[in-house]
CSV table of C-alpha atoms and ligand atoms in Angstrom, one decimal:
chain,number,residue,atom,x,y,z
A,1,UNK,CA,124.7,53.1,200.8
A,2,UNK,CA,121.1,52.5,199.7
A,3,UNK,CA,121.3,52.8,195.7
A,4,UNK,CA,118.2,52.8,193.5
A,5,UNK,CA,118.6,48.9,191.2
A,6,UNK,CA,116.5,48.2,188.1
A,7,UNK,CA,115.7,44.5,188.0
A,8,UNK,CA,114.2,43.0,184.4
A,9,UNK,CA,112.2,40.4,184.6
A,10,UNK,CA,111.4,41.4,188.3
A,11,UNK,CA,108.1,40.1,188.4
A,12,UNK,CA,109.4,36.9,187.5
A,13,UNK,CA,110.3,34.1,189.8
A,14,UNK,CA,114.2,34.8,190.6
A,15,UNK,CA,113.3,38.5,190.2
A,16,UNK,CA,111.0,39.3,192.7
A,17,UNK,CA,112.5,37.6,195.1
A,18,UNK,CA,115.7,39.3,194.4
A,19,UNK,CA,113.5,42.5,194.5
A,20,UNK,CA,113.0,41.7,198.2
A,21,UNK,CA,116.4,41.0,199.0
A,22,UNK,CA,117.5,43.9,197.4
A,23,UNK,CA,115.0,46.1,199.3
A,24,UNK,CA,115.7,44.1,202.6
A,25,UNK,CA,119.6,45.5,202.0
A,26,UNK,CA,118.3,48.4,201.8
A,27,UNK,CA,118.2,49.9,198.5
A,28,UNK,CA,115.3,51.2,195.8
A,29,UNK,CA,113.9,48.4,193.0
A,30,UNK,CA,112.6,49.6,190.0
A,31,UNK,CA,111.4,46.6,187.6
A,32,UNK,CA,110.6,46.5,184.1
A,33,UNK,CA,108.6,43.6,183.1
A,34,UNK,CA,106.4,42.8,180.0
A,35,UNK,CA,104.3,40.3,181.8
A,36,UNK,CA,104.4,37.7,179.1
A,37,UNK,CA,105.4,34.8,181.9
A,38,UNK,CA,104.5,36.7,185.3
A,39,UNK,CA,101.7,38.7,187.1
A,40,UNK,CA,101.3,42.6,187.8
A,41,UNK,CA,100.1,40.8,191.5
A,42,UNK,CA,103.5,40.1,192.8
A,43,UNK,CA,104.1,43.3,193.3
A,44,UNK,CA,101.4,43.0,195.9
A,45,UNK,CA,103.5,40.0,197.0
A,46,UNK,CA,106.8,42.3,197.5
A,47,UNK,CA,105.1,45.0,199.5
A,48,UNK,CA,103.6,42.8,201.8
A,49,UNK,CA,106.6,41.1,202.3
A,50,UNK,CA,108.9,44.4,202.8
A,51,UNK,CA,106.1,47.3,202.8
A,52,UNK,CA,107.8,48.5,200.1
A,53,UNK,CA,106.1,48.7,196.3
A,54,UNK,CA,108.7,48.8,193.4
A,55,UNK,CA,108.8,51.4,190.4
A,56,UNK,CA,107.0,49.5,188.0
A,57,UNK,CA,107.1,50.1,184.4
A,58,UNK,CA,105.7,47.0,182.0
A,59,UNK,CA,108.1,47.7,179.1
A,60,UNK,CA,108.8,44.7,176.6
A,61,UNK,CA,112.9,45.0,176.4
A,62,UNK,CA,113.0,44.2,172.5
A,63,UNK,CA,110.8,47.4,172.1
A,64,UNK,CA,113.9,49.8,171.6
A,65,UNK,CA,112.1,53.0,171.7
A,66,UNK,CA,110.0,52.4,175.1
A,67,UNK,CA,113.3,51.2,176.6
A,68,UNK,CA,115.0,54.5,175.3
A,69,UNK,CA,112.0,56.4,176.9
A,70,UNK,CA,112.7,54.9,179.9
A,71,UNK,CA,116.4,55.9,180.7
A,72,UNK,CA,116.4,59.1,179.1
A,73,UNK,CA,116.6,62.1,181.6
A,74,UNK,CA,116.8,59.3,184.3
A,75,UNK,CA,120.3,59.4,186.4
A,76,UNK,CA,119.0,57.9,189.7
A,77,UNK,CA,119.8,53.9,188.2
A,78,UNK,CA,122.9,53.2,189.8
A,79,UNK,CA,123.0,49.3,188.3
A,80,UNK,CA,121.2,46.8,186.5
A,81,UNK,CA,120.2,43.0,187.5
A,82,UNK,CA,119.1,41.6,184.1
A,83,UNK,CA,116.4,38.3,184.3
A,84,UNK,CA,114.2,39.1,181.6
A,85,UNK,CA,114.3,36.0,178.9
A,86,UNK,CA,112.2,33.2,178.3
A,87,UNK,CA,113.2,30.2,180.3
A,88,UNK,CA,111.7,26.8,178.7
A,89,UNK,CA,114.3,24.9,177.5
A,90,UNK,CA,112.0,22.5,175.4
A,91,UNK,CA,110.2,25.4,174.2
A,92,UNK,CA,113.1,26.9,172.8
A,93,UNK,CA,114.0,23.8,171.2
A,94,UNK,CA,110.5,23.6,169.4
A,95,UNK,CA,111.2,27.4,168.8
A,96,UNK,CA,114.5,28.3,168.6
A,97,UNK,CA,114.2,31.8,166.6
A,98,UNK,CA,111.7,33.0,168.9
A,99,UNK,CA,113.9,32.8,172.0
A,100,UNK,CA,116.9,33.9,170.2
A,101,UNK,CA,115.4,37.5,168.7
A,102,UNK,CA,113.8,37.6,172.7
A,103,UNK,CA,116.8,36.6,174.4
A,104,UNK,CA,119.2,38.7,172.6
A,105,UNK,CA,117.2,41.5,171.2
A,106,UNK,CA,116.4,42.5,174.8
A,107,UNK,CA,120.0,42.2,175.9
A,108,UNK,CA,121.5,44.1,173.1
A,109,UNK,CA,119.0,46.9,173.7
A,110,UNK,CA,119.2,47.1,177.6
A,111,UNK,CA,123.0,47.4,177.1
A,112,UNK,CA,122.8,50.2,174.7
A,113,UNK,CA,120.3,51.9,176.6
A,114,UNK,CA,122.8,51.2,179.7
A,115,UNK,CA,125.7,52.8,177.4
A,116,UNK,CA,123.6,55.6,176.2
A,117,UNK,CA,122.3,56.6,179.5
A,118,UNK,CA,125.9,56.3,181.8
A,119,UNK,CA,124.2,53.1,184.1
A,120,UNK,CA,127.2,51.2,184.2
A,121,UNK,CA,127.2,47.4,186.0
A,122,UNK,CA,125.1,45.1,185.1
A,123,UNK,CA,124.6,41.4,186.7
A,124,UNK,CA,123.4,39.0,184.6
A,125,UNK,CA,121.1,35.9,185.0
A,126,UNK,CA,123.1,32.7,183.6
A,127,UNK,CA,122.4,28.9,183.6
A,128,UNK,CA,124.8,26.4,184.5
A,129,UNK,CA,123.3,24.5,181.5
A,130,UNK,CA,126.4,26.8,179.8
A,131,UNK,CA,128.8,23.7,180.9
A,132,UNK,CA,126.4,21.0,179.0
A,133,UNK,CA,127.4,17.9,180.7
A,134,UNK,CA,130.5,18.9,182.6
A,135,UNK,CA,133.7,16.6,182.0
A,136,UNK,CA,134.5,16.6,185.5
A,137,UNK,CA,132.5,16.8,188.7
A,138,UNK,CA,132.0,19.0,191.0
A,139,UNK,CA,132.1,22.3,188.2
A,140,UNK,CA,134.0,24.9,188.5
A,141,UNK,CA,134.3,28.1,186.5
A,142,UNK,CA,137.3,26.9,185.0
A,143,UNK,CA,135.4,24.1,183.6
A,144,UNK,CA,134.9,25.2,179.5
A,145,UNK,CA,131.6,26.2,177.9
A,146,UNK,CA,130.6,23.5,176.0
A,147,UNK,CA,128.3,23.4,172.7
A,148,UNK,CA,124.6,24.3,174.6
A,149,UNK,CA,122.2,21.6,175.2
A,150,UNK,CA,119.3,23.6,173.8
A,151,UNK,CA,118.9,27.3,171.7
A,152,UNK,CA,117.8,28.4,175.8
A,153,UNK,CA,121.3,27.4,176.6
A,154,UNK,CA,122.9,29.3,173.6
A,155,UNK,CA,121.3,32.6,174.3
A,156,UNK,CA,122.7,32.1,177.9
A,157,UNK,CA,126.4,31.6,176.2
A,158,UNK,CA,125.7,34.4,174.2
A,159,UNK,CA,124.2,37.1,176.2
A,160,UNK,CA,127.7,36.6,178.3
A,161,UNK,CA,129.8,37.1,175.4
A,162,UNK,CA,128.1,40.2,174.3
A,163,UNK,CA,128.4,41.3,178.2
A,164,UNK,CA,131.8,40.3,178.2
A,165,UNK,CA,133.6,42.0,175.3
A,166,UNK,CA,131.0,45.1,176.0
A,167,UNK,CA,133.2,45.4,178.9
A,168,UNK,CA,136.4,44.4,177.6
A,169,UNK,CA,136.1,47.4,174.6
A,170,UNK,CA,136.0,49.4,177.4
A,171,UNK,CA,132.9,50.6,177.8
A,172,UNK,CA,132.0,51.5,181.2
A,173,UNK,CA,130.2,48.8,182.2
A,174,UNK,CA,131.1,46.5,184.9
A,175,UNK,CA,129.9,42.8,184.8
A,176,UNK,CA,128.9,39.5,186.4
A,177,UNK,CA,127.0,36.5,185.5
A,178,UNK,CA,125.8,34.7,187.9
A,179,UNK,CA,125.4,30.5,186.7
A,180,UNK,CA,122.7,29.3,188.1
A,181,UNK,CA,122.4,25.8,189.2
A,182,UNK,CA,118.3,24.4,190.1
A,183,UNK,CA,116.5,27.4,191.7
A,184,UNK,CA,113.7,26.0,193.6
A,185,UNK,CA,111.8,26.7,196.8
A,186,UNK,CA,109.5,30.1,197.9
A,187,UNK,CA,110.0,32.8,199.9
A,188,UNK,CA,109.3,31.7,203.6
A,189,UNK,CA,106.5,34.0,204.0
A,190,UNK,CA,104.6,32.2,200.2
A,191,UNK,CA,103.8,35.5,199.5
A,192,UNK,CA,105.6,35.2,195.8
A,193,UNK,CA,106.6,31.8,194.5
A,194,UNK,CA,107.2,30.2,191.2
A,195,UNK,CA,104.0,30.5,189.0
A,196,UNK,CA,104.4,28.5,185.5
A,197,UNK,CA,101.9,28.9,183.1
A,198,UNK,CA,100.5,25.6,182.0
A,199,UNK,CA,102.2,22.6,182.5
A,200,UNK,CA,105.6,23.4,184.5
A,201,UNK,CA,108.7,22.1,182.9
A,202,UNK,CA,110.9,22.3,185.7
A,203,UNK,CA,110.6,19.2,188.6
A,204,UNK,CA,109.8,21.2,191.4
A,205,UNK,CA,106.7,23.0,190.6
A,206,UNK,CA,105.6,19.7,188.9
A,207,UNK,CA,105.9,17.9,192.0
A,208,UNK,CA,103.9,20.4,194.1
A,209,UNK,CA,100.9,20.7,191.5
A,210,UNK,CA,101.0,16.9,191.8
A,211,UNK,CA,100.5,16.8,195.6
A,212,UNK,CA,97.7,19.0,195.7
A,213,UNK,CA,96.2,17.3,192.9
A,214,UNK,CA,96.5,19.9,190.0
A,215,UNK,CA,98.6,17.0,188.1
A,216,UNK,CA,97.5,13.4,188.0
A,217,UNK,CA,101.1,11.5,188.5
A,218,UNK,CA,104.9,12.9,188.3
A,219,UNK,CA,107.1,11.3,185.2
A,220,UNK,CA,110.5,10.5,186.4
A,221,UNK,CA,112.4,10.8,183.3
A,222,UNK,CA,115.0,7.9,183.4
A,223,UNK,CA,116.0,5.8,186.2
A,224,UNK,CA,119.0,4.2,183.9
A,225,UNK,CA,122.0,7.1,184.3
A,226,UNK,CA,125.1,6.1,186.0
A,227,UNK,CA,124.0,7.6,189.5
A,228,UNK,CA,123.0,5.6,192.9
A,229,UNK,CA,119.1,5.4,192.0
A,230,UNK,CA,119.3,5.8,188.0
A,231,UNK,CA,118.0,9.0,187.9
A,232,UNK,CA,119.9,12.3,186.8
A,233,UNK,CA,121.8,14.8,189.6
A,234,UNK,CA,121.0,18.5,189.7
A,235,UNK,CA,121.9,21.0,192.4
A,236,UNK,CA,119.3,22.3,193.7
A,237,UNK,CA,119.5,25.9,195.5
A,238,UNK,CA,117.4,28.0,197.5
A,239,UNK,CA,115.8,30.7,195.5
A,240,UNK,CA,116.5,33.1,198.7
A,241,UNK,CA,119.6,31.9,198.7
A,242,UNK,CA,120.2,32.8,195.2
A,243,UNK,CA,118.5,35.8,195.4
A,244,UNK,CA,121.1,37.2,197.9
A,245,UNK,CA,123.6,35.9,196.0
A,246,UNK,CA,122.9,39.3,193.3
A,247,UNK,CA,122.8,41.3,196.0
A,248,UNK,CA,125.7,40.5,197.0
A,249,UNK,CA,127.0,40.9,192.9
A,250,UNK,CA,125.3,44.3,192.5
A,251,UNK,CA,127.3,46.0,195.5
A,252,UNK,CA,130.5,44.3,194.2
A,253,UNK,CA,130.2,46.0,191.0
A,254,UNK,CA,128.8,49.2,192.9
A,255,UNK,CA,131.3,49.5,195.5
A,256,UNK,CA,134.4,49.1,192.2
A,257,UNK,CA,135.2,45.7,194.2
A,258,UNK,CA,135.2,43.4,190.6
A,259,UNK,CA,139.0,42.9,190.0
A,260,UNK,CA,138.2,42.7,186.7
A,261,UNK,CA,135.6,44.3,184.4
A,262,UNK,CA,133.9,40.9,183.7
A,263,UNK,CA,133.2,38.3,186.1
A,264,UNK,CA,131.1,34.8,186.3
A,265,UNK,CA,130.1,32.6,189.8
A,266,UNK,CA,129.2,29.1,189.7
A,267,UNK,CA,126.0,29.4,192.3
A,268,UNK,CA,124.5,26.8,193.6
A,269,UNK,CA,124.6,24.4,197.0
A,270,UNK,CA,127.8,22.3,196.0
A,271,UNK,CA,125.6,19.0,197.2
A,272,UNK,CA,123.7,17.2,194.0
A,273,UNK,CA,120.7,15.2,194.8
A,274,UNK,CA,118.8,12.6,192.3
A,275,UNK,CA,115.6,13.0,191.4
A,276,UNK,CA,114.1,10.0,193.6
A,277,UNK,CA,116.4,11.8,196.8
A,278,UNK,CA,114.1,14.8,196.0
A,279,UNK,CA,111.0,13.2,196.3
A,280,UNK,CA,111.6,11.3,198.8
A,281,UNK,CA,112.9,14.6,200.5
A,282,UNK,CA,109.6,16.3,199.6
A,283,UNK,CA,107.4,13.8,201.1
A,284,UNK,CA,109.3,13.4,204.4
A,285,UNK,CA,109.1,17.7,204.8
A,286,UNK,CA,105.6,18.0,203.5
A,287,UNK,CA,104.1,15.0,204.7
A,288,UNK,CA,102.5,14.4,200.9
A,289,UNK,CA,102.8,11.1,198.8
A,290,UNK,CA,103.6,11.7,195.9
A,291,UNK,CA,102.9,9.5,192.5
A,292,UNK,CA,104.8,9.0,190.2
A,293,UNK,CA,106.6,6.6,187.3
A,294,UNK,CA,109.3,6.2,185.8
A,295,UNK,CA,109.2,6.8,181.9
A,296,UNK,CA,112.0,6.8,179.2
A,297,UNK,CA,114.3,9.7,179.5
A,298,UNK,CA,113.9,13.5,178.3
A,299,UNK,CA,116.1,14.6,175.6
A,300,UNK,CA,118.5,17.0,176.2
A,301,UNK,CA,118.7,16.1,179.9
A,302,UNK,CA,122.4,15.7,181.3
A,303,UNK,CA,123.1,13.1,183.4
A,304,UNK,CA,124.8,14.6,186.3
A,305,UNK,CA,125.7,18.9,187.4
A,306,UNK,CA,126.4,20.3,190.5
A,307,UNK,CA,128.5,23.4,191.8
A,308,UNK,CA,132.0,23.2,192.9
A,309,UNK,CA,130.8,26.8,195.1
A,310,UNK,CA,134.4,27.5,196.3
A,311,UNK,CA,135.4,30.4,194.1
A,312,UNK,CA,131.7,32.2,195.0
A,313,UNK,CA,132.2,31.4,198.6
A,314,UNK,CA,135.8,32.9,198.7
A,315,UNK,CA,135.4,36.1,195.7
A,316,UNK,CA,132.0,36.6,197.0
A,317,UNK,CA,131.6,36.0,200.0
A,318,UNK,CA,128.6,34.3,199.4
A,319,UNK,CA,127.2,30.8,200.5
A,320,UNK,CA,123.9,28.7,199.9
A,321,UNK,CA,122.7,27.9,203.8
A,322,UNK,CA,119.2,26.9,203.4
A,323,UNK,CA,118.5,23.1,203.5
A,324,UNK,CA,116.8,21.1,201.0
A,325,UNK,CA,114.2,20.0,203.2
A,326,UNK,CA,113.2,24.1,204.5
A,327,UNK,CA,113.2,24.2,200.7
A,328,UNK,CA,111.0,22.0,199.8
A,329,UNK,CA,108.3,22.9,202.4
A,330,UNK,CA,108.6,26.7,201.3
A,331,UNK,CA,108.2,25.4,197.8
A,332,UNK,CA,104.7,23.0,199.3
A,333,UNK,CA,103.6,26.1,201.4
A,334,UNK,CA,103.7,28.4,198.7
A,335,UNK,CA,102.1,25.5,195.6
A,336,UNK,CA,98.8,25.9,198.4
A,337,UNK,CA,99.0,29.5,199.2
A,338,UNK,CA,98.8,30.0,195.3
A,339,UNK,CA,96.2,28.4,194.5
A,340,UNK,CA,93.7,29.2,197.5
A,341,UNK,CA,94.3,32.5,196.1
A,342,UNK,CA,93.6,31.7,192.5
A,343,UNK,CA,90.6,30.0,193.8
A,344,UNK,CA,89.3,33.0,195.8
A,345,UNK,CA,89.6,35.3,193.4
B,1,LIG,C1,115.5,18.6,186.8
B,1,LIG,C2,115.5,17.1,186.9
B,1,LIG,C3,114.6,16.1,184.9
B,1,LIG,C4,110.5,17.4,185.4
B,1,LIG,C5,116.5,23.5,183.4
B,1,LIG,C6,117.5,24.5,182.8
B,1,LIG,C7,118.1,25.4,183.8
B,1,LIG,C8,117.0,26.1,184.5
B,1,LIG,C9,116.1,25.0,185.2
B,1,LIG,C10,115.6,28.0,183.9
B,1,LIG,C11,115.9,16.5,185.5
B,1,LIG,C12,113.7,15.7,186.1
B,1,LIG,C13,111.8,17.2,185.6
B,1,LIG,C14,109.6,16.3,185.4
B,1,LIG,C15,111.5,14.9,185.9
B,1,LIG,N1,116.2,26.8,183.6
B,1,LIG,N2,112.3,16.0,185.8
B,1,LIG,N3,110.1,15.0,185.7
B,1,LIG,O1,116.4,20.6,183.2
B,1,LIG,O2,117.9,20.5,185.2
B,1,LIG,O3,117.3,22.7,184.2
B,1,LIG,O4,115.6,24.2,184.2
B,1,LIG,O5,115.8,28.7,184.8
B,1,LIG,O6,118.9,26.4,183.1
B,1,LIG,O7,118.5,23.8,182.1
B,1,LIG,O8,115.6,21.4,185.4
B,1,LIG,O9,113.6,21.0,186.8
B,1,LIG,O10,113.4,20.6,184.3
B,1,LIG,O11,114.7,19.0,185.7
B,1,LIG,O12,111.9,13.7,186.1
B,1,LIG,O13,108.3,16.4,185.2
B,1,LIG,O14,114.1,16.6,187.1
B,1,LIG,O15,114.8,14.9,184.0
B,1,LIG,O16,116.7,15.3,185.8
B,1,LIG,P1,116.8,21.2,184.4
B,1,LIG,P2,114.2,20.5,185.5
């Protein structure tokens, strides 16, 4: 039953491409964006992809009033996907106020505007950087919440508290947080992508700007943790992959199929790779060489996290298939695609 979704944050990265799944499951998108980390563009991007243009509105979620504006008279949202925050966990280490009024000022006014207006489930974007350093490995959702690795981290933990006992007072809202692992990778077609602004923070974009020669040499931060090459494990999944995996969310909560009113998935691959595994990976699907040296470790960085993905599999009926090598190539095609279109413009 085709339902109409608003996505926040949709221009973003893990947005959009969750706008396209969404429309390829048939439903409408509407996305609300401020465009502080993401261009008006991609929407081009999505209808090209699915002929399809999403409602867009470029509202700034911490502006109360515009957000009001929005919903009021609206009844045609039938759920919310929430993705707007800021992202950089160093940033928000050098900046922590900043990210918390963003991260939970936004939240706390979508949900009242969700109240207000009767738009009842709402899936959230999470980070499995909620676990810190897991005590045990593969992690599961039993695993506890530990004390966050950065103020990012924190407004993760508590944008799923203020979902959770929203629910739990009974409101009508339905929710799930989805804990992401290491989204990476493009849509097949490199029509949307990741984008960072300046330097990227995250490995993969870093290590496509390096082989096309945006970036002079990759640092590999720390080849002395207690893993087979020295250097830290991540899980690193599919952004289509995990883009389905909200689609899959939204109609649980749509369809009344959460057995309870809050819910959270572990989502990622279940396989952890190194850092040096990924290169290496990257050069044998792209054919590039990539340089790069090993420097002193990054603070904050844990050591070792991956997904134990059974509970998702089974609840959800969801599963990563893409591999890390069709990754990495979408993630290559997309890093040139990107730029010869920067360049032509
Ligand atoms: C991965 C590995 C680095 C860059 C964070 C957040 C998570 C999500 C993704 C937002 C680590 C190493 C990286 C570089 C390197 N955030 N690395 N050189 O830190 O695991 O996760 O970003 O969506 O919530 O916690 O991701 O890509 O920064 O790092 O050696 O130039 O790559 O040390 O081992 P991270 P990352």
């Amino acid at each position: 039953m085709a339902k109409k979704i608003l996505v926040t944050g949709g221009t973003g990265y893990i947005g959009s491409h969750t706008a396209v799944e969404l429309i390829n499951a048939g439903h409408d998108v509407v996305i609300i964006d401020n465009l502080y980390n993401s261009d008006r563009s991609v929407l081009e991007g999505i209808q090209n992809i699915t002929g399809y243009r999403p409602e867009f509105h470029q509202i700034d979620l911490c502006e109360r009033d515009r957000l009001e504006a929005f919903f009021a008279g609206r009844k045609d949202i039938a759920a919310v996907i929430h993705f707007a925050a800021y992202k950089a966990v160093g940033e928000s280490a050098e900046k922590p106020l900043m990210y918390y009024r963003n991260n939970i000022v936004s939240t706390l006014n979508l949900l009242e505007a969700m109240i207000g207006n009767g738009v009842k489930p709402i899936v959230f974007s999470s980070s499995c950087t909620v676990y810190g350093q897991p005590d045990a490995l593969p992690v599961d959702e039993n695993a506890p919440v530990k004390e966050p690795s950065s103020p990012y981290g924190n407004t993760k933990q508590i944008n799923e508290q203020m979902i959770r006992y929203t629910v739990e007072a009974g409101n009508p809202l339905g929710g799930i947080s989805l804990r992401y692992f290491n989204p990476i990778g493009a849509h097949p077609s490199a029509q949307i992508g990741e984008a960072p602004q300046g330097i990227p923070n995250n490995l993969l974009p870093y290590i496509t700007q390096t082989a096309l020669g945006i970036r002079e040499q990759l640092k590999v931060f720390g080849n002395d943790y207690n893993t087979s090459d020295g250097t830290p494990i991540r899980d690193y999944i599919n952004v289509v992959d995990l883009s389905r995996a909200h689609v899959v969310a939204v109609e649980r909560l749509m369809n009344g199929h959460n057995r309870q009113g809050y819910e959270f998935f572990n989502i990622g691959t279940g396989r952890g790779h190194t850092v040096l595994e990924v290169i290496e990976a990257f050069e044998k699907a792209t054919g590039q060489k990539i340089n790069y040296q090993i420097v002193g470790r990054r603070p904050g960085d844990v050591e070792k996290v991956y997904a134990d993905t059974t509970y998702a599999n089974q609840e959800l009926g969801w599963k990563a298939h893409k591999t890390l090598e069709e990754t990495l190539l979408s993630a290559w095609n997309w890093e040139k695609a990107y730029r010869k279109n920067i360049k032509a413009q």
